[in-house]
mmCIF file of C-alpha atoms and ligand atoms in Angstrom:
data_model
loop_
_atom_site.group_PDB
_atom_site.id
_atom_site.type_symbol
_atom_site.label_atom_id
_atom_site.label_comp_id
_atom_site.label_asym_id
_atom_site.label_seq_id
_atom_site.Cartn_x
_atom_site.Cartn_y
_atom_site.Cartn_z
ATOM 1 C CA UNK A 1 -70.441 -114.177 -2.710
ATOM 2 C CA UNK A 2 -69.546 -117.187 -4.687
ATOM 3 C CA UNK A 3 -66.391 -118.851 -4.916
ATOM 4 C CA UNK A 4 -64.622 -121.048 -7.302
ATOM 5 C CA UNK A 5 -65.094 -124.657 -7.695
ATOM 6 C CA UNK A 6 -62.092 -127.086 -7.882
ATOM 7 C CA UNK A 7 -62.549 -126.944 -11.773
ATOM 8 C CA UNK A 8 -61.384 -123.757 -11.758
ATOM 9 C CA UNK A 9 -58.852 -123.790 -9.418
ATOM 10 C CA UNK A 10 -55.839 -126.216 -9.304
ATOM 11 C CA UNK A 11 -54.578 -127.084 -5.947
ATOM 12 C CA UNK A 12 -51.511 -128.090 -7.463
ATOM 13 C CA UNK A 13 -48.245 -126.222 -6.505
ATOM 14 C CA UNK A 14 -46.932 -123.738 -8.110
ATOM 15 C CA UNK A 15 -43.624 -124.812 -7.658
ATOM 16 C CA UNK A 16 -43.349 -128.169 -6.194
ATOM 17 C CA UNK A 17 -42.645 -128.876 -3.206
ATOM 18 C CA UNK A 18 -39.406 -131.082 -1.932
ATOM 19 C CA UNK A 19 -41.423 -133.676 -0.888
ATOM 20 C CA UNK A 20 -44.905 -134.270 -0.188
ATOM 21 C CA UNK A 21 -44.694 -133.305 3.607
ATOM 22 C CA UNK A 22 -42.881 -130.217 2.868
ATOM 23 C CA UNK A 23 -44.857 -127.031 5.010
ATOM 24 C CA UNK A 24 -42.096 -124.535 3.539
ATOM 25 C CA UNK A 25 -44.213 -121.614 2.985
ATOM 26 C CA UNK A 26 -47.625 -122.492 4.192
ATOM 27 C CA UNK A 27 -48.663 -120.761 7.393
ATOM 28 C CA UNK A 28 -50.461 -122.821 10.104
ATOM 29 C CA UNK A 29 -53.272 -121.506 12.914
ATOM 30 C CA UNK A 30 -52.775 -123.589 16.119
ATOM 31 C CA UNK A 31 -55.177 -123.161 18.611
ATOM 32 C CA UNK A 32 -54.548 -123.578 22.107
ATOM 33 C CA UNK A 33 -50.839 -124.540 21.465
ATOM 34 C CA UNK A 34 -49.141 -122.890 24.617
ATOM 35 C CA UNK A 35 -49.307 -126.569 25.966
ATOM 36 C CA UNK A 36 -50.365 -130.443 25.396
ATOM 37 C CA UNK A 37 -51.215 -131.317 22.291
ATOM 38 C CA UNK A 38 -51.578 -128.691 20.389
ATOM 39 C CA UNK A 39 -47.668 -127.377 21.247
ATOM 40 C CA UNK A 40 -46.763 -131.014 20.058
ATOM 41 C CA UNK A 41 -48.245 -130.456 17.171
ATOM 42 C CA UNK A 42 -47.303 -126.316 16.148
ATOM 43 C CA UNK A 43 -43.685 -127.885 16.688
ATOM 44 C CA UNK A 44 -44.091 -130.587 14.531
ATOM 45 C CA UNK A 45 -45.973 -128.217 11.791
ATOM 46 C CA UNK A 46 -42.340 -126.090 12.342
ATOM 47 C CA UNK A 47 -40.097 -128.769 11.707
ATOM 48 C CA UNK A 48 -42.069 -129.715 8.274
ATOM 49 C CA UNK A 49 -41.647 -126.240 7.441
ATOM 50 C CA UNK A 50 -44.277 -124.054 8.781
ATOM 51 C CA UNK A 51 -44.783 -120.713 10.354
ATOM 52 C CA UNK A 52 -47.024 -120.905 13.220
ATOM 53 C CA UNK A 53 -49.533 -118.776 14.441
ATOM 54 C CA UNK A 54 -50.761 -119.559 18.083
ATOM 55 C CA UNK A 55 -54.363 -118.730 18.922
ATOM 56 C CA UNK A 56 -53.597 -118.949 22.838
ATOM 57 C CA UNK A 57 -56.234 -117.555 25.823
ATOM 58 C CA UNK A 58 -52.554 -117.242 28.130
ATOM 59 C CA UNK A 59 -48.637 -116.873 27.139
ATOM 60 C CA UNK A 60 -47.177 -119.485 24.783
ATOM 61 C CA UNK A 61 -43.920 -118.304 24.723
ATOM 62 C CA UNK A 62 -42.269 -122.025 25.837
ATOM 63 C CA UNK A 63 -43.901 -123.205 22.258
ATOM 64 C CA UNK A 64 -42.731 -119.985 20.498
ATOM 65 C CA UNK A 65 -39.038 -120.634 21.633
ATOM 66 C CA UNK A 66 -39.419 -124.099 20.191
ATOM 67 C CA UNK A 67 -40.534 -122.796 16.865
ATOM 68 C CA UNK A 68 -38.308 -120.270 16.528
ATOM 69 C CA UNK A 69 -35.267 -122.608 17.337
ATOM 70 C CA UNK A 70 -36.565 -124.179 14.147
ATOM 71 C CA UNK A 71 -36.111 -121.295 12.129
ATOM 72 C CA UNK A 72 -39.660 -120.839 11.939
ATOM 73 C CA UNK A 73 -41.954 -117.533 12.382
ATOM 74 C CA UNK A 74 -44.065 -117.826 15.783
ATOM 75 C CA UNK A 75 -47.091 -115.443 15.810
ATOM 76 C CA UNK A 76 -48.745 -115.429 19.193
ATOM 77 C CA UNK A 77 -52.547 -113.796 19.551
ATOM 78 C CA UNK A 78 -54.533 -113.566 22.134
ATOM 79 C CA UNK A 79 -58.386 -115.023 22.549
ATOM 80 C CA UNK A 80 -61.192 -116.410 24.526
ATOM 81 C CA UNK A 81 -62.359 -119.488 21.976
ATOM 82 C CA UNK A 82 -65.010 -119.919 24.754
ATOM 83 C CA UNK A 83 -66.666 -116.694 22.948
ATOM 84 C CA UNK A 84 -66.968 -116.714 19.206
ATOM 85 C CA UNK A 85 -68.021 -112.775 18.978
ATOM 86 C CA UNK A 86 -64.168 -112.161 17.743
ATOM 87 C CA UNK A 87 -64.069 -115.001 15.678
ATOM 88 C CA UNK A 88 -63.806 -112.112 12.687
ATOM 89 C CA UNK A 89 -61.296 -109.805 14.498
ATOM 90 C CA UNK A 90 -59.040 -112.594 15.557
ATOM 91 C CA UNK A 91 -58.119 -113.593 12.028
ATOM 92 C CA UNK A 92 -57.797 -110.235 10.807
ATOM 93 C CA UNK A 93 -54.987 -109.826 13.205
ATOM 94 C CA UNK A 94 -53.656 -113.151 11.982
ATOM 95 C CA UNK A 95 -53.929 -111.707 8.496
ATOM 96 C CA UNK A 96 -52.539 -108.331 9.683
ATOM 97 C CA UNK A 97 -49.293 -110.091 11.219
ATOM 98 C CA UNK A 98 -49.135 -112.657 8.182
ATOM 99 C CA UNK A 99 -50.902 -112.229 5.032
ATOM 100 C CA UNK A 100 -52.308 -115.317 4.818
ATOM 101 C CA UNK A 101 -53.394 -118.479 6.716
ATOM 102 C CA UNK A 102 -53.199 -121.702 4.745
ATOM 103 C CA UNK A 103 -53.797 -124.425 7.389
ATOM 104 C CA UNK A 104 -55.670 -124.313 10.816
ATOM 105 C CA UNK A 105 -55.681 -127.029 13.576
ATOM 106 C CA UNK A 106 -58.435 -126.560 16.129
ATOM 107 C CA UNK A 107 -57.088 -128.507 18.924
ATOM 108 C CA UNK A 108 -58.172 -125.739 21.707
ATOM 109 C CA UNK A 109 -60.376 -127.932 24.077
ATOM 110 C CA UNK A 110 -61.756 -128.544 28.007
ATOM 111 C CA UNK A 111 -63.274 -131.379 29.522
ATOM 112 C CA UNK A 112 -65.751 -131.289 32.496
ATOM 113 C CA UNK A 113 -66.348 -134.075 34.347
ATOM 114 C CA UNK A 114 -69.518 -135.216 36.559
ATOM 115 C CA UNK A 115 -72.366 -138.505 36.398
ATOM 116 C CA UNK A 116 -74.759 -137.621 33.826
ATOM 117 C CA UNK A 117 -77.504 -137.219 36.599
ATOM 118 C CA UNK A 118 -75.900 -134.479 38.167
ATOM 119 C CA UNK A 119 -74.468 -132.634 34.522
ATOM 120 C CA UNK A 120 -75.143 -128.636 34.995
ATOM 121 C CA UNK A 121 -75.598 -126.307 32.212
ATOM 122 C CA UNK A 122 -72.727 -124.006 33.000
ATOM 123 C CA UNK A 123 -70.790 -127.055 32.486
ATOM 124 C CA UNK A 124 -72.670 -128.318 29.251
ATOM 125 C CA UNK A 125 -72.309 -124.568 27.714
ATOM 126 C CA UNK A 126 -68.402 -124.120 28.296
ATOM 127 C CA UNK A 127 -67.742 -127.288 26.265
ATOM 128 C CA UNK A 128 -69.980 -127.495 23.856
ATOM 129 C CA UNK A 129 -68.945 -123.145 23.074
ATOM 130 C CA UNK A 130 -65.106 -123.918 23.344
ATOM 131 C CA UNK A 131 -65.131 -126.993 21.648
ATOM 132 C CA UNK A 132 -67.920 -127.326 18.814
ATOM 133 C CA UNK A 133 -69.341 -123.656 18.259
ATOM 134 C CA UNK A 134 -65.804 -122.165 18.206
ATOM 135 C CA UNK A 135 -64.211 -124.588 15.947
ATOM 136 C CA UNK A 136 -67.396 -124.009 13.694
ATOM 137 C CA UNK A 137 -67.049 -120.430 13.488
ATOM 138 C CA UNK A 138 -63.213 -120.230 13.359
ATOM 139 C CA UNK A 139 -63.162 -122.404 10.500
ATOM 140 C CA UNK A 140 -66.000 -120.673 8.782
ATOM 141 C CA UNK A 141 -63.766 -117.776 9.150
ATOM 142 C CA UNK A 142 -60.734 -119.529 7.503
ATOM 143 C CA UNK A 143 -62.347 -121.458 5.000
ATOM 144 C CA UNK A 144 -64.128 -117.158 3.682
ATOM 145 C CA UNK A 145 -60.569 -116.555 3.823
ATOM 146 C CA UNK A 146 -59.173 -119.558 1.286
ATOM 147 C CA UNK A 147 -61.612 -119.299 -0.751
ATOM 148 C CA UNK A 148 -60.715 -115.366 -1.506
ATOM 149 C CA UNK A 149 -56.918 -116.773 -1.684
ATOM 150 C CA UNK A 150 -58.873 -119.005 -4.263
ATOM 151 C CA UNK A 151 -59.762 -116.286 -6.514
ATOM 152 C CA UNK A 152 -57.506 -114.433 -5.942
ATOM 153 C CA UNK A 153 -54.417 -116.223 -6.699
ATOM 154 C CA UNK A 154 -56.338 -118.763 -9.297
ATOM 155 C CA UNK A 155 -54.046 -121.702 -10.550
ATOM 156 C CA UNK A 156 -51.321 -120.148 -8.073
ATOM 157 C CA UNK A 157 -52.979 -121.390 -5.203
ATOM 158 C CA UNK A 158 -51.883 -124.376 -3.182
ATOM 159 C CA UNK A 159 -55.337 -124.832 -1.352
ATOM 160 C CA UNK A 160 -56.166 -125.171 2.200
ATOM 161 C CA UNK A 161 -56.388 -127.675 5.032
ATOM 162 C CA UNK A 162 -58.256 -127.858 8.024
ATOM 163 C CA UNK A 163 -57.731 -130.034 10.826
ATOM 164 C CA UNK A 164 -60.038 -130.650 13.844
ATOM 165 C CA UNK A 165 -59.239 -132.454 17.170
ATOM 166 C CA UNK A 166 -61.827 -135.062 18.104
ATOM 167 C CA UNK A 167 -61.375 -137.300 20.413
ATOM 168 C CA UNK A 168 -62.329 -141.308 20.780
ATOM 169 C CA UNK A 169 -65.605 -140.222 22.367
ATOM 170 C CA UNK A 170 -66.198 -139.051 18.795
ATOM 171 C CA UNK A 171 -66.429 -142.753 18.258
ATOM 172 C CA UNK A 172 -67.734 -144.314 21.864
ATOM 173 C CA UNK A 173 -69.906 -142.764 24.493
ATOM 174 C CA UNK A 174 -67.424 -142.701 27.709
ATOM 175 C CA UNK A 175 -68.473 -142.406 31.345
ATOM 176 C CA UNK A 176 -68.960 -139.132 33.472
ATOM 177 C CA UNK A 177 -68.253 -136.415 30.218
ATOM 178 C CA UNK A 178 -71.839 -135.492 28.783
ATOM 179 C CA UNK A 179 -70.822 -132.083 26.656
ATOM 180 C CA UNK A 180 -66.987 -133.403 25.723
ATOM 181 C CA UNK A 181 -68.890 -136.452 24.317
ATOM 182 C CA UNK A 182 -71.405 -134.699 22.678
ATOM 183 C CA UNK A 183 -69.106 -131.700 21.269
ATOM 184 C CA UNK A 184 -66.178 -134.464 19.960
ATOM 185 C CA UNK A 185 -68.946 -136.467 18.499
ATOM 186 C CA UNK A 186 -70.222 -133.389 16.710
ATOM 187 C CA UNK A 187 -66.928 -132.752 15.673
ATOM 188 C CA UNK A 188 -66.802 -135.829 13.582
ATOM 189 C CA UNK A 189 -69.618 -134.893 11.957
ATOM 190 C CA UNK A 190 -68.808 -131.292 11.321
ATOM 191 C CA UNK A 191 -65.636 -132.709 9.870
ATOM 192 C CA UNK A 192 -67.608 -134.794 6.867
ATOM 193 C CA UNK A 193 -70.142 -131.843 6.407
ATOM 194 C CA UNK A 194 -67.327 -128.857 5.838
ATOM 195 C CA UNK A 195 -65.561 -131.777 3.835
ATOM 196 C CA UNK A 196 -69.089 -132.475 2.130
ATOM 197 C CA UNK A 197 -69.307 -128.530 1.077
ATOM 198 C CA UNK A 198 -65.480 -127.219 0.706
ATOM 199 C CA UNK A 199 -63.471 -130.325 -1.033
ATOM 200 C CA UNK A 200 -64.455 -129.558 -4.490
ATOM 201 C CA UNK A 201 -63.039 -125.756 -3.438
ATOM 202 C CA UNK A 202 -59.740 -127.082 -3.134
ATOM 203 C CA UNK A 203 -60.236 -127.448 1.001
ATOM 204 C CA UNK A 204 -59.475 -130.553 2.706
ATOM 205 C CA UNK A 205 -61.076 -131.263 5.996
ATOM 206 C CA UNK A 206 -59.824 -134.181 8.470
ATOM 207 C CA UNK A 207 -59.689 -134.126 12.094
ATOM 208 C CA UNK A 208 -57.208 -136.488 14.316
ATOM 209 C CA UNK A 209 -58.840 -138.810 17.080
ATOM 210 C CA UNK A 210 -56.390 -138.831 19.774
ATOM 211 C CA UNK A 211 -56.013 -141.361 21.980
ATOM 212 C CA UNK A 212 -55.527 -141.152 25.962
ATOM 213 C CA UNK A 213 -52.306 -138.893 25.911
ATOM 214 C CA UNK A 214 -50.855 -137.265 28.671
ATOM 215 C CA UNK A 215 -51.382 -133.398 29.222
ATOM 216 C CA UNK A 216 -53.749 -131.583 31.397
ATOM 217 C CA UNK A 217 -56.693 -132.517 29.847
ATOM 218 C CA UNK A 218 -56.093 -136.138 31.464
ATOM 219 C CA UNK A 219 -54.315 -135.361 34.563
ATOM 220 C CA UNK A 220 -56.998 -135.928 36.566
ATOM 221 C CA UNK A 221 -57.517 -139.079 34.767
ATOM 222 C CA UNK A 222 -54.138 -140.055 35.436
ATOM 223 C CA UNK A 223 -54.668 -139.520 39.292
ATOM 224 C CA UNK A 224 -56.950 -141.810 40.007
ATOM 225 C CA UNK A 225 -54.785 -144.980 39.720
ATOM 226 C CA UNK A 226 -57.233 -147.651 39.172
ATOM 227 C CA UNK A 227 -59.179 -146.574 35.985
ATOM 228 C CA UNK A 228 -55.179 -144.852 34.686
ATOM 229 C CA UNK A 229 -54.479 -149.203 35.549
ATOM 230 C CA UNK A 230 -57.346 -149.902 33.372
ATOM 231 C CA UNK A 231 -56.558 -147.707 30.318
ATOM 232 C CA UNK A 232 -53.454 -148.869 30.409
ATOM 233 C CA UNK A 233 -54.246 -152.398 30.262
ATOM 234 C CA UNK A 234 -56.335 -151.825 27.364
ATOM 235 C CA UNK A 235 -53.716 -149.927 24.992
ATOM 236 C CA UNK A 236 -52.105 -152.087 22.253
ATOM 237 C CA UNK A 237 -49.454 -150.070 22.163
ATOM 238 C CA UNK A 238 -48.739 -150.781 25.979
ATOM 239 C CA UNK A 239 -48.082 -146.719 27.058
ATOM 240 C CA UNK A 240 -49.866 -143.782 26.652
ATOM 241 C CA UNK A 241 -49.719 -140.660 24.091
ATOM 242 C CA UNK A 242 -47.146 -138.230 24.434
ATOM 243 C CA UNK A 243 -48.031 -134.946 22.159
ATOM 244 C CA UNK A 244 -45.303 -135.421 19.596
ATOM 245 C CA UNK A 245 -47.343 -138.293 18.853
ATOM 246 C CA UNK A 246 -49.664 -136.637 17.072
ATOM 247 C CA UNK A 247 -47.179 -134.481 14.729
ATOM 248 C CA UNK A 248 -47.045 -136.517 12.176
ATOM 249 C CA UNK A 249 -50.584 -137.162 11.416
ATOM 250 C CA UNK A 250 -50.994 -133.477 11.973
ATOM 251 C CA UNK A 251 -48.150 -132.939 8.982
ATOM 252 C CA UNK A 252 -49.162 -135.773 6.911
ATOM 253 C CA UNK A 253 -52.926 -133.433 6.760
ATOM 254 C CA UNK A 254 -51.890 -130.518 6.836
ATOM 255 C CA UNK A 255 -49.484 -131.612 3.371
ATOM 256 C CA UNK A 256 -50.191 -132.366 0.407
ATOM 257 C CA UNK A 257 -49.215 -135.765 0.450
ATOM 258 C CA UNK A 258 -53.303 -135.508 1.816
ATOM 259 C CA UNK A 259 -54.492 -133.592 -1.056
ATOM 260 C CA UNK A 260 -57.084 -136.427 -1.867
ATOM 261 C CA UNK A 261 -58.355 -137.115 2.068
ATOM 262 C CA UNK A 262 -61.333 -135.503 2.614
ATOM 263 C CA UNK A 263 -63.308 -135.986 5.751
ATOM 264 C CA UNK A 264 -61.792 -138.717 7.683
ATOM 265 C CA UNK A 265 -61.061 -138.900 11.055
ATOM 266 C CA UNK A 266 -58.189 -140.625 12.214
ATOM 267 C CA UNK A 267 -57.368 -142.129 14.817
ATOM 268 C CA UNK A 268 -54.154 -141.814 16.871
ATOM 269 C CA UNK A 269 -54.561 -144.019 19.852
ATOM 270 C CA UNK A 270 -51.967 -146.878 20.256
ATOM 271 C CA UNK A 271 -54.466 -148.842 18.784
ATOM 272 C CA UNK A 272 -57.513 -148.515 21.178
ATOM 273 C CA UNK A 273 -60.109 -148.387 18.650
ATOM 274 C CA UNK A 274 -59.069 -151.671 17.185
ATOM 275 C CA UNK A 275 -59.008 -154.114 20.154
HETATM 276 P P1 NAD B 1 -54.573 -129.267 27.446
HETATM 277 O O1 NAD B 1 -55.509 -128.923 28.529
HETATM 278 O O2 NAD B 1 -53.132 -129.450 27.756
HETATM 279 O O3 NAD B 1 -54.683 -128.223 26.262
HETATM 280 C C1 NAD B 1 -55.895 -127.566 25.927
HETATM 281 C C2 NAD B 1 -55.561 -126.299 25.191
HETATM 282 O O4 NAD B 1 -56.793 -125.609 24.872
HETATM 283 C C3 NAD B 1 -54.735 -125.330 26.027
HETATM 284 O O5 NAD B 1 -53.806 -124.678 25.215
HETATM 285 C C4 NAD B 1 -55.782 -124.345 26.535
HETATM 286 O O6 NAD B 1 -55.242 -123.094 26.874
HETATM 287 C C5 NAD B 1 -56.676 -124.278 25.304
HETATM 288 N N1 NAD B 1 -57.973 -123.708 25.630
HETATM 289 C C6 NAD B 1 -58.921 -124.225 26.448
HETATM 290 N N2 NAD B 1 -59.963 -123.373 26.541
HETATM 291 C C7 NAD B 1 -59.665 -122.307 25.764
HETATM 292 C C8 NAD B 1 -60.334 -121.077 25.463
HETATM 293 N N3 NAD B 1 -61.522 -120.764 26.005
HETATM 294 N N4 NAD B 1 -59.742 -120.207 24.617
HETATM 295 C C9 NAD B 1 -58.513 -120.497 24.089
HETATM 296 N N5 NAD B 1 -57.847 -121.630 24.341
HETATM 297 C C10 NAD B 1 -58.405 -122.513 25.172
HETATM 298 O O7 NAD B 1 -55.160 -130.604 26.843
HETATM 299 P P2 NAD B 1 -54.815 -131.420 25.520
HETATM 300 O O8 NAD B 1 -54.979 -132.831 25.862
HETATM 301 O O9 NAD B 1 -53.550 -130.962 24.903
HETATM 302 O O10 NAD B 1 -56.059 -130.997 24.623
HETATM 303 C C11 NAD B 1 -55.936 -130.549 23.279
HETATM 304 C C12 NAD B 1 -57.096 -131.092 22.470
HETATM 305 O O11 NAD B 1 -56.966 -132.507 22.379
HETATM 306 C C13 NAD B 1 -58.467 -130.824 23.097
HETATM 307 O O12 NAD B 1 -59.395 -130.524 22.071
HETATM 308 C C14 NAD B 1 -58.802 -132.159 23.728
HETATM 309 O O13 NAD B 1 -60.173 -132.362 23.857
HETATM 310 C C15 NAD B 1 -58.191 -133.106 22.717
HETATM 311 N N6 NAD B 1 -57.965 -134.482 23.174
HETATM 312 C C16 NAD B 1 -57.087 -134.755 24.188
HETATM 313 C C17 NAD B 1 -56.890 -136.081 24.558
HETATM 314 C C18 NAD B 1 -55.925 -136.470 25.633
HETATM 315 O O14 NAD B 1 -55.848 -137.660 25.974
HETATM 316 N N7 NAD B 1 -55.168 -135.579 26.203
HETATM 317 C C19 NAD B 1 -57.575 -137.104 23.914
HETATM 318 C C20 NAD B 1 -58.466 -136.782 22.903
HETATM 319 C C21 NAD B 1 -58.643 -135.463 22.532
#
């Protein structure tokens, strides 16, 4: 099938937004937002204006009761990103529930930690499949589904953003994570390739580099008191990340105040990459 190129389809709104930032309207996949990272950011989606649908392996319903005290629509669906076989099936149900999907954030992640000496392949598999070759295939799924929006709607259609969660290890090596340094670093570059092929189709692709933030992806992390000292030490900003953190870079590309961002990854990390 072939679909559209930005020549022939406007990404302008309809109607205009309020304001650039506005979400009113747009519907938002959030994977892995029952907790961390990806709740701070589904809520902050809400509050710009967005219904949420949660991709979620377990119950969400503490981030649904968040949305919905926004007045927003929370969709909740079950899946396994470790497996990609229902990549398909999992947004048809999206579609069943909600029509459309006009934004996705792929924060769902793991980390597995051990020297690289003693790195096993069980443990080099479920990163690399829940991290790289899910986000792949989910947003191959999403971006087949814009791009029939695309024709479908022509000029009426307000184009699509995707959003992937790297991680500073897109940008530096670390210590003791082989696969989460490998999969966040393939991340960045998956970003500028699906940029590379879908921008002129009217879809952005960015991704957000956190920064050390706390949820239970760094709890371990946080245990061990003398390297939690030593991150510390080395954050401009003097604290770590909470998740609401990230919202706003989340709404600023996910809007279309970010209609001419393609590709970048940016970083959200009290200032760790600069020092
Ligand atoms: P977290 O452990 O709190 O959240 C991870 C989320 O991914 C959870 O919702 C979990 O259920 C989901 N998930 C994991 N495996 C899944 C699977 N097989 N199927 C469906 N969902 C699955 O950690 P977090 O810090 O909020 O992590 C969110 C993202 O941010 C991850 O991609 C992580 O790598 C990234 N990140 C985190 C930090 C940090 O400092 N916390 C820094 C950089 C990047």
């Amino acid at each position: 099938m072939s679909y559209p190129s930005i020549a022939h389809v406007p990404v302008t709104a309809p109607s205009s937004p309020r304001h650039p930032f506005d979400l009113q309207g747009r519907v938002a996949l959030v994977t892995g937002c029952n907790t961390g990272i990806g709740a701070g950011i589904a809520v902050a989606l809400a509050q710009a204006g967005a219904d949420i649908v949660g991709l979620n392996r377990s119950d969400a319903s503490q981030t649904a009761e968040q949305v919905q005290a926004l007045g927003r629509r929370f969709v909740p669906i079950q899946a396994d990103l470790s497996r990609t076989e229902a990549m398909g099936d999992v947004l048809a149900q999206a579609l069943a529930a909600v029509g459309h999907v006009d934004i996705v954030v792929n924060n769902a992640g793991i980390i597995r930690r051990a020297d690289a000496l003693d790195f096993t392949e069980e443990d080099w598999d479920a990163v690399m499949n829940t991290n790289l070759k899910s986000l792949f295939f989910l947003s191959q799924a999403v971006a087949r589904h814009m791009l029939d929006c695309a024709a479908q709607q022509g000029a009426q259609w307000r184009g699509g953003k995707i959003i992937h969660i790297a991680s500073l290890l897109s940008f530096q090596g670390g210590v003791r994570v082989p696969s989460y340094t490998a999969a966040k670093s393939g991340v960045l570059g998956l970003t500028r390739l699906m940029a590379n092929e879908w921008a002129a189709k009217g879809i952005n692709v960015n991704a957000i580099a956190p920064g050390y933030i706390k949820t239970n992806n760094t709890e371990a992390l946080r245990q061990d008191a003398g390297r939690a000292d030593a991150i510390l030490q080395r954050i401009p900003a003097g604290r770590w990340g909470q998740p609401a953190d990230l919202g706003g870079a989340a709404v600023f590309l996910a809007s279309s105040a970010a209609n001419y961002v393609h590709g970048h990854t940016l970083a959200v990390d009290g200032g760790w990459l600069a020092r």
